[in-house]
Coordinates of C-alpha atoms in Angstrom, one line a residue:
X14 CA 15.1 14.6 -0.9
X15 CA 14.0 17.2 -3.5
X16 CA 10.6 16.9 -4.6
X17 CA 9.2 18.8 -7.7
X18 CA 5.5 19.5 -6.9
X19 CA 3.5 20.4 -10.2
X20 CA 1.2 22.9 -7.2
X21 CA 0.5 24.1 -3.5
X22 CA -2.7 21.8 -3.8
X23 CA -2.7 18.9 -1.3
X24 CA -4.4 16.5 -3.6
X25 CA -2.2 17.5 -6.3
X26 CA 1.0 16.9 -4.1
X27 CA -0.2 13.8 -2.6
X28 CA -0.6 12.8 -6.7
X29 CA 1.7 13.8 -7.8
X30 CA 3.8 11.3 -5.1
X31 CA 1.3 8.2 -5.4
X32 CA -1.4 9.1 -8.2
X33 CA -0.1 6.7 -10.6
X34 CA -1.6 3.5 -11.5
X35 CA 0.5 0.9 -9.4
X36 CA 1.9 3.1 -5.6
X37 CA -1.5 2.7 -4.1
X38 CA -1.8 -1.3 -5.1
X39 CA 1.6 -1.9 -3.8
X40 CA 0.5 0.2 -0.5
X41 CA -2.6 -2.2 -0.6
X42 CA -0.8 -5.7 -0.9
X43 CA 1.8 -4.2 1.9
X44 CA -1.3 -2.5 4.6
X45 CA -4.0 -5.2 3.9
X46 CA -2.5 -8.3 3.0
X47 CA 1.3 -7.9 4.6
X48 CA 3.1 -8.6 1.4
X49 CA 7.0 -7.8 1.9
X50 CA 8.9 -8.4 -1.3
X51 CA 9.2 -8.9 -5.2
X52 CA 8.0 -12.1 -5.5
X53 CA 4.9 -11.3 -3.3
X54 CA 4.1 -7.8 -5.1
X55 CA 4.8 -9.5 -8.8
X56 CA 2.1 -12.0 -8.1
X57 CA -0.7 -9.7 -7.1
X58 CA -3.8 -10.3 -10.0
X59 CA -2.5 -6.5 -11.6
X60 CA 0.0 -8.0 -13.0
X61 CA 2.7 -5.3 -12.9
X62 CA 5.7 -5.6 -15.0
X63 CA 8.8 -6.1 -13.1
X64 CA 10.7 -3.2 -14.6
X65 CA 7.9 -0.7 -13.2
X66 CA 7.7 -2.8 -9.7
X67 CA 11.0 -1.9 -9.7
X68 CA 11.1 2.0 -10.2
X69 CA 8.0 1.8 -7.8
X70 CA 9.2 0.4 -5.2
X71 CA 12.3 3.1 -5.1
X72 CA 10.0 5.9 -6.0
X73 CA 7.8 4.9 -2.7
X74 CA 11.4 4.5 -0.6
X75 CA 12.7 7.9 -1.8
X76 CA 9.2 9.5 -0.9
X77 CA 9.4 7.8 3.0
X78 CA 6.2 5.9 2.4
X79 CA 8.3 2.5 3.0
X80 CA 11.6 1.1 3.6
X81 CA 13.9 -1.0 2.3
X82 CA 15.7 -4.2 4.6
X83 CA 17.6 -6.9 4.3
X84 CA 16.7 -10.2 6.7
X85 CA 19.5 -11.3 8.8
X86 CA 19.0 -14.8 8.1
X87 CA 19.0 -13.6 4.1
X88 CA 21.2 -10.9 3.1
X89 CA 20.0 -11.5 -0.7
X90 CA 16.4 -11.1 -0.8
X91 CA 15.1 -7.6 0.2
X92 CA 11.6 -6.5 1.9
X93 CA 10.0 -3.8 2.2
X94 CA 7.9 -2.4 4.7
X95 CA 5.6 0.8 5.7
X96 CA 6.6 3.7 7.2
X97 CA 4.0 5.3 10.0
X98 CA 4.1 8.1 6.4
X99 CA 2.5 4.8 4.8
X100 CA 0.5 2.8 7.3
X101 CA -1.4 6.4 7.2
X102 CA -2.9 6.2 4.3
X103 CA -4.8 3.1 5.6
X104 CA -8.0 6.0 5.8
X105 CA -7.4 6.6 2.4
X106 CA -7.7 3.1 1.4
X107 CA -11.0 2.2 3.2
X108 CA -12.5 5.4 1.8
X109 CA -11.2 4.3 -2.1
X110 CA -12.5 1.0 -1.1
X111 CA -15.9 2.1 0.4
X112 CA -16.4 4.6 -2.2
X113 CA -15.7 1.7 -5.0
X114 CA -18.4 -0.8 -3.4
X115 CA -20.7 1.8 -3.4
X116 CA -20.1 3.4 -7.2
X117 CA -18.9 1.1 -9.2
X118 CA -19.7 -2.6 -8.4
X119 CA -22.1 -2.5 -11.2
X120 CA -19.7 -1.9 -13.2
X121 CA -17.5 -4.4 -11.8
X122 CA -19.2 -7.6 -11.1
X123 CA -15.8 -9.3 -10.1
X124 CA -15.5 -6.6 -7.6
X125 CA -14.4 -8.4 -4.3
X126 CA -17.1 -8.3 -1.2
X127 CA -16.3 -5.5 1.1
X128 CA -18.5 -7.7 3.9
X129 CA -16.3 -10.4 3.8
X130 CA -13.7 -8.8 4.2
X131 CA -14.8 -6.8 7.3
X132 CA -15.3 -3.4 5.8
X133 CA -19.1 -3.1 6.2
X134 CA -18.9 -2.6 10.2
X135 CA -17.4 0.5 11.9
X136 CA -14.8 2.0 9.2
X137 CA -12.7 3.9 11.6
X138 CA -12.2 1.0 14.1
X139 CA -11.9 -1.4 11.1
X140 CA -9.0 0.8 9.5
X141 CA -7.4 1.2 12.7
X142 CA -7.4 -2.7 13.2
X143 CA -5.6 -3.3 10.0
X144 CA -3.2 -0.2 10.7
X145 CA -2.1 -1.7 14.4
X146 CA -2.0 -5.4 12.9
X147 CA 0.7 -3.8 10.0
X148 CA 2.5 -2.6 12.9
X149 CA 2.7 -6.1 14.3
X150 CA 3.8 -7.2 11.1
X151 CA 6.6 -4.2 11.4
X152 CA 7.8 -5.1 15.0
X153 CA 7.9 -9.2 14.3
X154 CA 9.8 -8.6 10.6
X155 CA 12.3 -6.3 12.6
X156 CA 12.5 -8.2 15.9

């Protein structure tokens, strides 16, 4: 795999791989709410058009952040999960999370509450939690 990075910058690699507007909400429904295939990621509130899911989804395989499987019990539907590549940006998603509560819930008054869902208390043990249960989810979808 051949990538085409527009610098040496880290941010502007990591960007230029999941910058856009939908990898990071698909990396979301998978790490926080263990959503595994089309059906699941096309019903998320975003609304993303199936053509794009589509191209995401084999942008995100190509780039090792998740994999691609077929269920023995189902060789017609396909699921996806995280890589370890992808269950690491879990960090990344409580900071874009914390960093949202804090600057722009004002802005947003539909903004979901960051205490309900757990991410008030200690971040680091927090993000670890949800990072071990996707593993779970990982070993159980695998057997």
């Amino acid at each position: 795999m051949e990538n085409n990075f527009r610098s040496g910058c880290p941010v502007a690699s990591t960007l230029d791989i999941v910058g856009d507007k939908w990898s990071l909400l698909i990396i979301r429904d998978m790490l926080l709410q263990g959503k595994k295939n089309f059906k699941d990621f096309s019903s998320s509130p975003e609304g993303i058009a199936p053509g794009i899911l589509s191209s995401r989804l084999k942008w995100l395989e190509e780039n090792e952040l998740i994999t691609k499987h077929k269920l023995p019990d189902n060789q017609k539907e396909n699921i996806y999960l995280l890589t370890e590549k992808g269950i690491e940006l879990g960090p990344i998603m409580t900071e874009i999370i914390l960093w949202s509560d804090k600057n722009l819930r004002v802005q947003n008054a539909e903004m979901f509450s960051i205490a309900e869902a757990g991410f008030n208390r200690d971040k680091s043990k927090f993000t670890e939690g949800i990072q071990n249960n996707y593993r779970q989810i990982v070993r159980e979808t695998l057997g």
